[in-house]
Short mmCIF file of C-alpha atoms in Angstrom, two decimals:
data_model
loop_
_atom_site.label_atom_id
_atom_site.label_comp_id
_atom_site.label_asym_id
_atom_site.label_seq_id
_atom_site.Cartn_x
_atom_site.Cartn_y
_atom_site.Cartn_z
CA VAL A 70 11.97 5.01 -0.10
CA THR A 71 14.29 6.65 -2.67
CA SER A 72 11.31 8.26 -4.40
CA LYS A 73 10.03 9.60 -1.08
CA ASP A 74 13.42 11.18 -0.43
CA ILE A 75 13.39 12.87 -3.85
CA ALA A 76 9.80 14.08 -3.44
CA PHE A 77 10.52 15.64 -0.05
CA SER A 78 13.93 17.08 -0.98
CA LEU A 79 12.97 18.60 -4.34
CA TYR A 80 9.17 18.92 -4.44
CA VAL A 81 8.11 19.48 -0.84
CA TYR A 82 5.09 21.62 -1.83
CA ALA A 83 3.86 19.45 -4.71
CA HIS A 84 0.30 18.18 -4.31
CA ILE A 85 -0.62 14.88 -5.97
CA ASP A 86 -3.86 13.04 -6.79
CA TYR A 87 -3.44 9.31 -7.42
CA VAL A 88 -6.47 7.53 -8.88
CA GLY A 89 -6.69 3.78 -9.43
CA TRP A 90 -9.44 1.64 -10.93
CA ALA A 91 -9.91 -2.11 -11.22
CA LYS A 92 -12.64 -4.68 -11.80
CA VAL A 93 -12.19 -7.11 -8.93
CA GLY A 94 -15.49 -8.99 -9.00
CA THR A 95 -18.55 -9.07 -6.80
CA THR A 96 -17.09 -11.65 -4.41
CA ALA A 97 -14.95 -8.93 -2.88
CA ILE A 98 -17.66 -6.32 -2.35
CA ASP A 99 -18.60 -7.10 1.25
CA GLY A 100 -15.00 -7.30 2.40
CA LEU A 101 -13.86 -4.18 0.59
CA LYS A 102 -16.80 -2.10 1.78
CA GLU A 103 -15.58 -2.69 5.32
CA TYR A 104 -11.98 -2.02 4.33
CA ARG A 105 -10.35 0.79 6.34
CA TYR A 106 -6.68 0.26 5.69
CA GLY A 107 -5.45 3.72 6.61
CA ASN A 108 -6.78 3.69 10.16
CA SER A 109 -4.60 0.75 11.22
CA LEU A 110 -1.51 2.04 9.42
CA ALA A 111 -1.66 5.43 11.10
CA ASP A 112 -1.18 3.97 14.56
CA GLU A 113 0.76 0.76 13.94
CA VAL A 114 3.41 1.44 11.30
CA THR A 115 6.51 3.22 12.55
CA ILE A 116 10.17 2.68 11.82
CA THR A 117 12.06 0.86 14.57
CA ASP A 118 15.55 1.56 15.86
CA GLU A 119 16.75 -1.70 14.29
CA GLU A 120 15.33 -0.70 10.91
CA ARG A 121 16.86 2.78 11.07
CA GLU A 122 20.27 1.32 11.92
CA TYR A 123 19.97 -1.14 9.03
CA MET A 124 18.98 1.56 6.54
CA THR A 125 21.70 3.94 7.73
CA ARG A 126 24.29 1.19 7.30
CA SER A 127 22.98 -0.21 4.00
CA PHE A 128 21.52 2.79 2.15
CA THR A 129 24.45 5.18 2.24
CA PHE A 130 23.01 7.02 -0.77
CA LEU A 131 20.19 8.37 1.44
CA PRO A 132 20.83 11.37 3.72
CA TYR A 133 21.34 10.56 7.39
CA TRP A 134 18.64 13.05 8.42
CA PHE A 135 16.10 11.47 6.06
CA ILE A 136 16.35 8.08 7.77
CA ASN A 137 16.96 9.12 11.37
CA VAL A 138 14.82 12.25 11.60
CA PHE A 139 12.23 12.34 8.83
CA LEU A 140 11.33 8.62 8.64
CA ARG A 141 11.52 8.33 12.41
CA GLY A 142 8.70 10.82 12.75
CA PHE A 143 6.69 9.85 9.69
CA ARG A 144 3.17 8.43 10.10
CA PHE A 145 0.64 7.38 7.46
CA ASN A 146 -2.24 9.84 7.14
CA PRO A 147 -5.55 7.95 6.62
CA ALA A 148 -7.25 11.19 5.54
CA GLU A 149 -5.28 10.94 2.27
CA LEU A 150 -6.89 7.63 1.31
CA THR A 151 -10.38 6.87 -0.05
CA ILE A 152 -11.49 3.39 -1.17
CA THR A 153 -14.93 2.61 -2.58
CA GLN A 154 -16.53 -0.18 -4.58
CA ASP A 155 -19.78 -0.28 -6.51
CA GLU A 156 -22.21 -3.18 -6.76
CA GLU A 157 -20.68 -4.37 -10.03
CA GLY A 158 -17.30 -4.93 -8.38
CA HIS A 159 -15.50 -1.82 -9.66
CA LEU A 160 -12.93 -0.79 -7.07
CA ASP A 161 -11.92 2.87 -6.91
CA ILE A 162 -8.89 4.05 -4.92
CA SER A 163 -7.95 7.69 -4.48
CA VAL A 164 -4.92 9.07 -2.64
CA LYS A 165 -4.61 12.85 -2.36
CA GLY A 166 -2.08 14.98 -0.54
CA LYS A 167 1.51 16.16 -0.52
CA TRP A 168 3.63 14.07 -2.87
CA TRP A 169 6.22 13.22 -0.22
CA SER A 170 3.48 11.87 2.04
CA THR A 171 1.27 10.06 -0.47
CA ILE A 172 4.02 8.40 -2.50
CA ILE A 173 4.51 5.64 0.06
CA TRP A 174 0.90 4.39 -0.08
CA GLU A 175 1.26 2.34 -3.28
CA MET A 176 3.04 -0.71 -1.91
CA PRO A 177 0.91 -1.38 1.20
CA ILE A 178 -2.36 -0.69 -0.63
CA LEU A 179 -1.64 -3.09 -3.50
CA ALA A 180 -0.17 -5.78 -1.24
CA THR A 181 -3.11 -5.66 1.17
CA ILE A 182 -5.76 -5.72 -1.56
CA SER A 183 -4.01 -8.67 -3.20
CA GLU A 184 -3.97 -10.55 0.11
CA LEU A 185 -7.59 -9.62 0.85
CA MET A 186 -8.73 -10.92 -2.56
CA HIS A 187 -7.11 -14.30 -1.84
CA ILE A 188 -8.84 -14.45 1.54
CA LEU A 189 -12.25 -13.53 0.12
CA ASN A 190 -11.88 -16.00 -2.75
CA GLY A 191 -11.11 -18.83 -0.33
CA ASP A 192 -7.55 -19.36 -1.60
CA THR A 193 -6.05 -19.31 1.89
CA GLU A 194 -8.18 -22.31 2.91
CA LYS A 195 -6.58 -24.38 0.12
CA TYR A 196 -3.05 -23.14 0.72
CA ASP A 197 -0.43 -25.81 1.49
CA SER A 198 2.69 -24.15 2.91
CA GLU A 199 4.95 -27.20 2.60
CA ALA A 200 3.85 -27.95 -0.96
CA GLU A 201 4.42 -24.35 -2.02
CA TYR A 202 7.86 -24.34 -0.38
CA ALA A 203 8.83 -27.51 -2.22
CA LYS A 204 7.60 -26.00 -5.48
CA SER A 205 9.65 -22.84 -4.91
CA LEU A 206 12.74 -24.94 -4.09
CA ASP A 207 12.39 -26.86 -7.34
CA LYS A 208 11.88 -23.70 -9.39
CA GLY A 209 14.86 -22.05 -7.72
CA ARG A 210 17.14 -24.98 -8.50
CA GLN A 211 16.08 -24.91 -12.15
CA ILE A 212 16.68 -21.15 -12.35
CA TRP A 213 20.18 -21.28 -10.86
CA ARG A 214 21.21 -24.33 -12.90
CA GLY A 215 19.98 -22.53 -16.00
CA GLY A 216 22.35 -19.64 -15.31
CA LEU A 217 19.61 -17.08 -14.79
CA THR A 218 19.66 -14.05 -12.50
CA LEU A 219 16.61 -13.58 -10.27
CA GLY A 220 15.49 -11.22 -7.52
CA ASP A 221 12.19 -11.04 -5.65
CA MET A 222 10.06 -8.00 -6.43
CA GLY A 223 6.65 -9.48 -5.70
CA THR A 224 5.50 -7.59 -2.60
CA ARG A 225 2.72 -5.68 -4.36
CA ARG A 226 1.09 -8.82 -5.76
CA ARG A 227 1.85 -11.36 -3.06
CA PHE A 228 -0.42 -14.09 -1.73
CA SER A 229 0.54 -13.15 1.83
CA PHE A 230 3.53 -11.95 3.84
CA ASP A 231 4.17 -15.48 5.12
CA HIS A 232 4.16 -16.89 1.59
CA GLN A 233 6.56 -14.24 0.33
CA GLU A 234 8.91 -15.04 3.20
CA ARG A 235 8.71 -18.76 2.43
CA VAL A 236 9.49 -18.16 -1.23
CA ILE A 237 12.54 -16.08 -0.31
CA ASP A 238 13.69 -18.78 2.11
CA ALA A 239 13.36 -21.34 -0.69
CA LEU A 240 15.35 -19.16 -3.09
CA ILE A 241 18.10 -18.68 -0.50
CA GLN A 242 18.28 -22.42 0.20
CA SER A 243 18.18 -23.52 -3.45
CA TYR A 244 20.79 -20.94 -4.45
CA ALA A 245 23.17 -22.09 -1.70
CA GLU A 246 22.72 -25.72 -2.78
CA VAL A 247 23.31 -25.11 -6.48
CA TYR A 248 26.18 -22.69 -5.85
CA GLU A 249 27.98 -25.35 -3.81
CA GLN A 250 27.22 -28.12 -6.32
CA THR A 251 28.49 -26.11 -9.29
CA GLY A 252 31.34 -24.28 -7.61
CA GLY A 253 29.62 -20.99 -8.29
CA ARG A 254 29.09 -21.67 -12.01
CA CYS A 255 25.38 -20.98 -11.88
CA GLY A 256 22.86 -18.17 -11.93
CA LYS A 257 22.62 -15.51 -9.27
CA PHE A 258 20.12 -14.61 -6.54
CA THR A 259 20.15 -10.82 -6.28
CA GLY A 260 17.92 -10.40 -3.21
CA THR A 261 14.53 -8.82 -2.58
CA SER A 262 12.89 -5.42 -2.90
CA ASN A 263 11.18 -5.99 0.47
CA VAL A 264 13.41 -3.95 2.78
CA TYR A 265 12.20 -5.68 5.94
CA LEU A 266 12.84 -9.18 4.60
CA ALA A 267 16.21 -8.13 3.19
CA MET A 268 17.17 -6.99 6.69
CA GLN A 269 15.81 -10.12 8.38
CA LYS A 270 17.41 -12.55 5.93
CA ASN A 271 20.68 -10.63 5.52
CA ILE A 272 20.38 -10.58 1.73
CA PRO A 273 20.77 -7.68 -0.74
CA CYS A 274 17.95 -5.18 -0.96
CA LEU A 275 17.18 -4.26 -4.56
CA GLY A 276 14.76 -2.07 -6.44
CA THR A 277 14.15 0.27 -9.34
CA MET A 278 13.79 4.03 -9.42
CA SER A 279 10.16 4.99 -9.79
CA PRO A 280 9.28 6.46 -13.23
CA GLN A 281 7.62 9.31 -11.30
CA CYS A 282 11.10 10.54 -10.39
#
């Protein structure tokens, strides 16, 4: 979001071509050939009043007009996105357009392809939500007792949205437990880079400034 603000405020006429390449394997070919991610985003993804109020309140470093005027009217443009895959499993992704418009594609593209790969590989059929939650709880407790600082920045490479939410819930629970047990003499949970989950869970929203900016 911060990078999008910079791109629009300082480089409104800049045109960008993003090109990505990866070898993802032949098991994904059929699914990815039918993949039309941009079409669903164009109609379905809009910022809600609740989200605008949260961002206005929490991200005071962003201009009021950027959140409540620009983002309110922003829509993904599927014409900017091209995804192809050859018979050997080489996936090619191209995003072309104005920098301020195209810069926001990275996160949803990578997250969705990661989730799609798990589906096509059959990983979701073996997924045990309760076992994964227990594993995340145990890891969280070890992290906080070890005095480490940790924040979630795994949206781009997640197994699924539900799994990311469960991991965050486990980190919140384990941190609260260890904090109480140690009187605060433990590590620190710094939050998540997923703005939506930060809002829903009432935890800090964190991130890094893109190297592009």
